[in-house]
Short mmCIF file of C-alpha atoms in Angstrom, two decimals:
data_model
loop_
_atom_site.label_atom_id
_atom_site.label_comp_id
_atom_site.label_asym_id
_atom_site.label_seq_id
_atom_site.Cartn_x
_atom_site.Cartn_y
_atom_site.Cartn_z
CA MET A 22 -2.38 -17.21 31.37
CA GLU A 23 -3.85 -14.70 33.78
CA LEU A 24 -6.96 -12.56 33.27
CA VAL A 25 -6.21 -8.85 33.13
CA LYS A 26 -7.71 -5.56 32.03
CA LYS A 27 -6.12 -3.81 29.11
CA ILE A 28 -6.19 -0.04 29.43
CA GLU A 29 -5.63 2.23 26.44
CA ILE A 30 -5.36 5.98 26.79
CA ILE A 31 -5.06 8.45 23.96
CA THR A 32 -4.43 12.02 24.96
CA ASN A 33 -2.62 15.16 23.92
CA SER A 34 1.14 14.54 23.92
CA LEU A 35 1.59 17.39 26.36
CA GLU A 36 -0.66 15.63 28.90
CA LEU A 37 1.16 12.32 28.56
CA PRO A 38 3.47 12.86 31.57
CA ARG A 39 0.41 13.58 33.69
CA VAL A 40 -1.21 10.31 32.59
CA LEU A 41 1.97 8.32 33.24
CA LYS A 42 2.19 9.77 36.74
CA ILE A 43 -1.37 8.59 37.39
CA LEU A 44 -0.49 5.09 36.16
CA GLU A 45 2.58 4.96 38.39
CA LYS A 46 0.65 6.25 41.40
CA ALA A 47 -1.89 3.45 40.84
CA GLY A 48 0.92 0.91 40.99
CA VAL A 49 1.01 0.18 37.25
CA SER A 50 4.70 -0.41 36.67
CA GLY A 51 4.63 -1.43 33.03
CA TYR A 52 3.24 0.41 30.04
CA THR A 53 3.91 0.97 26.37
CA ILE A 54 3.86 4.36 24.69
CA ILE A 55 3.38 5.16 21.03
CA GLU A 56 4.28 8.78 20.59
CA ASN A 57 2.97 11.16 17.99
CA VAL A 58 -0.16 9.39 16.81
CA THR A 59 -2.67 11.47 14.89
CA GLY A 60 -6.42 11.53 14.55
CA THR A 61 -9.58 13.42 15.18
CA GLY A 62 -11.69 13.64 18.27
CA ASP A 63 -14.41 15.68 19.84
CA ARG A 64 -11.94 18.56 20.05
CA GLY A 65 -11.01 18.59 16.37
CA ARG A 66 -8.32 17.14 14.18
CA VAL A 67 -4.84 16.44 15.46
CA ILE A 68 -2.11 16.94 12.90
CA ASN A 69 1.22 15.16 13.04
CA ASP A 70 3.57 18.10 13.21
CA LEU A 71 7.17 17.09 13.80
CA ALA A 72 8.18 20.59 14.84
CA THR A 73 5.94 20.69 17.90
CA GLN A 74 4.22 18.10 20.05
CA ALA A 75 1.43 20.49 20.94
CA LEU A 76 -0.82 19.12 18.24
CA THR A 77 0.00 15.42 18.42
CA ASN A 78 -1.51 12.73 20.59
CA GLY A 79 0.20 10.07 22.61
CA TYR A 80 -1.05 6.50 23.02
CA VAL A 81 -0.43 4.56 26.22
CA MET A 82 -1.30 0.92 26.72
CA SER A 83 -1.12 -0.92 29.98
CA ILE A 84 -2.34 -3.99 31.79
CA CYS A 85 -3.82 -4.02 35.28
CA THR A 86 -5.99 -6.04 37.61
CA GLU A 87 -9.74 -5.54 37.75
CA LYS A 88 -9.28 -3.99 41.18
CA SER A 89 -6.84 -1.31 40.06
CA GLU A 90 -8.88 -0.70 36.89
CA HIS A 91 -11.55 1.18 38.84
CA GLN A 92 -8.96 3.28 40.68
CA LEU A 93 -7.20 4.11 37.41
CA VAL A 94 -10.34 5.06 35.52
CA LYS A 95 -11.41 7.30 38.38
CA ALA A 96 -8.01 9.04 38.42
CA ILE A 97 -7.79 9.47 34.65
CA GLU A 98 -11.35 10.72 34.09
CA PRO A 99 -10.74 14.32 35.24
CA VAL A 100 -7.67 14.61 32.98
CA LEU A 101 -9.71 13.51 29.95
CA LYS A 102 -12.58 15.79 30.87
CA LYS A 103 -10.22 18.76 31.16
CA PHE A 104 -7.83 18.16 28.25
CA GLY A 105 -9.73 15.77 25.99
CA GLY A 106 -8.72 12.23 25.13
CA VAL A 107 -10.00 8.70 25.29
CA CYS A 108 -9.71 5.86 27.79
CA ILE A 109 -10.68 2.37 26.62
CA VAL A 110 -10.79 -0.77 28.79
CA SER A 111 -11.06 -4.32 27.49
CA ASP A 112 -10.72 -7.88 28.78
CA ALA A 113 -7.56 -9.79 28.00
CA LYS A 114 -5.21 -12.39 29.39
CA TRP A 115 -1.46 -12.35 29.50
CA ILE A 116 1.55 -14.51 30.13
CA ALA A 117 2.48 -13.62 33.70
CA HIS A 118 6.18 -14.20 34.12
CA MET B 11 -18.23 3.35 31.57
CA GLU B 12 -20.13 2.65 28.40
CA LEU B 13 -19.99 -0.49 26.26
CA VAL B 14 -18.55 0.12 22.81
CA LYS B 15 -17.06 -1.71 19.85
CA LYS B 16 -13.42 -1.14 19.10
CA ILE B 17 -12.64 -1.18 15.41
CA GLU B 18 -9.09 -1.60 14.14
CA ILE B 19 -8.24 -1.32 10.47
CA ILE B 20 -4.85 -1.94 8.91
CA THR B 21 -4.54 -1.11 5.26
CA ASN B 22 -2.13 0.23 2.68
CA SER B 23 -1.17 3.83 3.55
CA LEU B 24 -2.44 4.95 0.16
CA GLU B 25 -5.94 3.64 0.97
CA LEU B 26 -6.04 5.32 4.38
CA PRO B 27 -7.92 8.45 3.17
CA ARG B 28 -10.57 6.16 1.66
CA VAL B 29 -11.00 4.34 4.98
CA LEU B 30 -11.21 7.62 6.94
CA LYS B 31 -13.90 8.87 4.57
CA ILE B 32 -15.91 5.70 5.27
CA LEU B 33 -15.55 6.23 9.03
CA GLU B 34 -16.69 9.83 8.75
CA LYS B 35 -19.62 8.91 6.52
CA ALA B 36 -20.70 6.38 9.17
CA GLY B 37 -20.72 9.14 11.78
CA VAL B 38 -17.51 8.09 13.52
CA SER B 39 -16.05 11.43 14.51
CA GLY B 40 -13.06 10.26 16.51
CA TYR B 41 -10.22 7.97 15.49
CA THR B 42 -6.52 7.47 16.04
CA ILE B 43 -4.03 6.83 13.27
CA ILE B 44 -0.62 5.24 13.50
CA GLU B 45 1.12 5.88 10.21
CA ASN B 46 3.80 3.80 8.59
CA VAL B 47 3.40 0.48 10.38
CA THR B 48 5.00 -2.54 8.74
CA GLY B 49 4.18 -6.21 8.52
CA THR B 50 3.20 -9.04 6.29
CA GLY B 51 -0.19 -10.08 5.06
CA ASP B 52 -1.84 -12.22 2.46
CA ARG B 53 -0.44 -9.87 -0.18
CA GLY B 54 3.20 -10.14 0.91
CA ARG B 55 5.57 -8.23 3.11
CA VAL B 56 5.23 -4.51 3.68
CA ILE B 57 8.54 -2.70 4.10
CA ASN B 58 8.89 0.54 6.00
CA ASP B 59 10.32 2.73 3.28
CA LEU B 60 10.58 6.37 4.30
CA ALA B 61 10.94 7.56 0.73
CA THR B 62 7.51 6.37 -0.37
CA GLN B 63 4.29 5.47 1.38
CA ALA B 64 3.35 3.00 -1.32
CA LEU B 65 4.72 0.07 0.63
CA THR B 66 3.74 1.02 4.15
CA ASN B 67 0.52 0.32 6.03
CA GLY B 68 -1.59 2.61 8.12
CA TYR B 69 -3.36 1.62 11.33
CA VAL B 70 -6.65 3.23 12.33
CA MET B 71 -8.42 2.63 15.62
CA SER B 72 -11.87 3.84 16.46
CA ILE B 73 -14.76 3.30 18.80
CA CYS B 74 -18.38 2.95 17.76
CA THR B 75 -21.75 1.65 18.88
CA GLU B 76 -22.87 -1.89 18.08
CA LYS B 77 -25.38 -0.42 15.67
CA SER B 78 -22.86 1.52 13.60
CA GLU B 79 -20.42 -1.42 13.76
CA HIS B 80 -22.44 -3.38 11.21
CA GLN B 81 -22.71 -0.41 8.88
CA LEU B 82 -18.97 0.25 9.13
CA VAL B 83 -17.93 -3.33 8.52
CA LYS B 84 -20.20 -3.51 5.50
CA ALA B 85 -18.72 -0.31 4.06
CA ILE B 86 -15.10 -1.27 4.73
CA GLU B 87 -15.29 -4.85 3.44
CA PRO B 88 -15.12 -3.98 -0.30
CA VAL B 89 -12.06 -1.74 0.28
CA LEU B 90 -10.23 -4.60 2.03
CA LYS B 91 -11.27 -7.08 -0.62
CA LYS B 92 -9.95 -4.81 -3.37
CA PHE B 93 -6.77 -3.42 -1.80
CA GLY B 94 -5.99 -5.89 1.00
CA GLY B 95 -5.92 -5.13 4.69
CA VAL B 96 -7.47 -6.24 7.94
CA CYS B 97 -10.50 -5.14 9.97
CA ILE B 98 -10.74 -6.36 13.57
CA VAL B 99 -13.64 -5.74 15.95
CA SER B 100 -13.57 -6.32 19.70
CA ASP B 101 -15.67 -5.53 22.76
CA ALA B 102 -14.57 -2.74 25.04
CA LYS B 103 -15.87 -0.03 27.32
CA TRP B 104 -14.83 3.57 27.52
CA ILE B 105 -15.12 6.68 29.64
CA ALA B 106 -17.84 8.63 27.87
CA HIS B 107 -17.27 12.31 28.57
CA MET C 14 -17.21 -12.02 10.66
CA GLU C 15 -15.10 -14.79 12.12
CA LEU C 16 -14.02 -15.26 15.75
CA VAL C 17 -10.26 -14.97 16.24
CA LYS C 18 -7.70 -14.43 18.94
CA LYS C 19 -5.74 -11.21 18.86
CA ILE C 20 -2.16 -11.60 20.00
CA GLU C 21 -0.06 -8.63 21.02
CA ILE C 22 3.61 -8.95 21.85
CA ILE C 23 5.86 -6.20 23.12
CA THR C 24 9.51 -7.06 23.36
CA ASN C 25 12.97 -5.59 22.98
CA SER C 26 13.52 -4.48 19.38
CA LEU C 27 16.54 -6.76 19.17
CA GLU C 28 14.37 -9.81 19.93
CA LEU C 29 11.74 -8.88 17.36
CA PRO C 30 13.17 -11.11 14.58
CA ARG C 31 13.07 -14.05 16.99
CA VAL C 32 9.40 -13.39 17.77
CA LEU C 33 8.51 -13.05 14.08
CA LYS C 34 10.20 -16.38 13.35
CA ILE C 35 8.05 -18.01 16.03
CA LEU C 36 4.90 -16.50 14.50
CA GLU C 37 5.85 -17.74 11.05
CA LYS C 38 6.71 -21.20 12.35
CA ALA C 39 3.25 -21.35 13.95
CA GLY C 40 1.68 -20.62 10.58
CA VAL C 41 0.77 -17.00 11.32
CA SER C 42 1.27 -15.37 7.94
CA GLY C 43 0.03 -11.88 8.71
CA TYR C 44 1.14 -9.48 11.40
CA THR C 45 1.62 -5.78 11.99
CA ILE C 46 4.70 -4.24 13.54
CA ILE C 47 5.06 -0.89 15.25
CA GLU C 48 8.75 -0.28 15.69
CA ASN C 49 10.43 1.81 18.34
CA VAL C 50 7.71 2.05 20.95
CA THR C 51 8.80 3.12 24.42
CA GLY C 52 7.70 2.36 27.94
CA THR C 53 8.60 0.79 31.22
CA GLY C 54 8.39 -2.80 32.32
CA ASP C 55 9.64 -5.12 34.96
CA ARG C 56 13.13 -4.65 33.55
CA GLY C 57 13.18 -0.86 33.75
CA ARG C 58 12.45 2.04 31.49
CA VAL C 59 12.91 1.82 27.74
CA ILE C 60 14.07 5.03 26.12
CA ASN C 61 13.38 5.87 22.50
CA ASP C 62 16.92 6.33 21.25
CA LEU C 63 17.11 6.83 17.51
CA ALA C 64 20.82 6.03 17.39
CA THR C 65 20.44 2.46 18.62
CA GLN C 66 17.60 -0.03 18.76
CA ALA C 67 19.07 -1.70 21.82
CA LEU C 68 16.88 0.31 24.17
CA THR C 69 13.63 0.43 22.22
CA ASN C 70 10.75 -2.03 22.15
CA GLY C 71 8.89 -3.43 19.21
CA TYR C 72 5.14 -4.10 19.13
CA VAL C 73 3.72 -6.96 17.07
CA MET C 74 0.02 -7.61 16.60
CA SER C 75 -1.43 -10.66 14.95
CA ILE C 76 -4.59 -12.68 14.61
CA CYS C 77 -4.82 -16.45 14.98
CA THR C 78 -7.24 -19.25 15.65
CA GLU C 79 -7.88 -20.49 19.18
CA LYS C 80 -6.02 -23.66 18.29
CA SER C 81 -2.81 -21.95 17.19
CA GLU C 82 -3.08 -19.52 20.14
CA HIS C 83 -1.95 -22.19 22.60
CA GLN C 84 0.95 -23.23 20.38
CA LEU C 85 2.04 -19.61 19.95
CA VAL C 86 1.87 -18.72 23.63
CA LYS C 87 3.88 -21.82 24.50
CA ALA C 88 6.55 -20.91 21.94
CA ILE C 89 6.77 -17.25 22.92
CA GLU C 90 6.84 -17.76 26.69
CA PRO C 91 10.54 -18.77 26.93
CA VAL C 92 11.58 -15.73 24.86
CA LEU C 93 9.71 -13.40 27.22
CA LYS C 94 11.08 -15.14 30.28
CA LYS C 95 14.64 -14.80 28.98
CA PHE C 96 14.58 -11.32 27.42
CA GLY C 97 11.54 -9.65 29.05
CA GLY C 98 8.45 -8.46 27.27
CA VAL C 99 4.71 -8.90 27.31
CA CYS C 100 2.27 -11.17 25.47
CA ILE C 101 -1.43 -10.26 25.60
CA VAL C 102 -4.29 -12.30 24.14
CA SER C 103 -7.84 -11.07 23.64
CA ASP C 104 -11.02 -12.14 21.86
CA ALA C 105 -11.95 -10.45 18.63
CA LYS C 106 -13.61 -11.03 15.29
CA TRP C 107 -12.43 -10.06 11.86
CA ILE C 108 -13.55 -9.74 8.28
CA ALA C 109 -12.17 -12.90 6.70
CA HIS C 110 -11.59 -12.20 3.04
#
């Protein structure tokens, strides 16, 4: 197995495309999305409203190298600061195949 | 980035409000919920049944300090012991903003 | 709390039953499934299409001991190599109850 960094981003569903573009620009070709998660954050409660995505969050998980981690975090930070959201990084290993 | 503890709780959907109340009481203001996950546990298989939440699980993820981790785990333990469920803690870092 | 290994597997929804059988064979009795996640990987974009599961991914999360981790990874690797998908392992602790 190979050491990697696991990146998790939770942000407003409407900002999800922006976050995915940042991931792709940083060379992250694989990610998993869980749409329409709910929760509360520093900007108030998010309600799961099927009629509109404006009030739901999206969760994105990806794996990257330690080197691209710093680039990613730097690129994502202004989006989170502007629109709210969370970016979590943790150590992991994966089956590289 | 700032070191944090990542807390993940999986419990019966019906017990989810109880778990969220514990998080809020412990001063955890932000969390993410994924509703209606399925799986098996020590209390048997959970089936994703859209008609009733009684047999589905809920997933909650949150971030806290090492200090509040102990308080949280202590408060959540009796709920898991009584109703089943899982509480997982791991090390992570996040963009504090 | 007890030290454990957290295993996360993301694979084509159609291969999910195969992965769950491997987990059960390895003695992993508890896991959580999030069905119909989307994303991109080394085999192209996965679209969330409600009409068919052929193009969606499934996410499975489980906890195991360090000893069964090696057995699990070895058993899952050929499935990922054949059908695509990701297996991520990280350190965690949990409330054993």
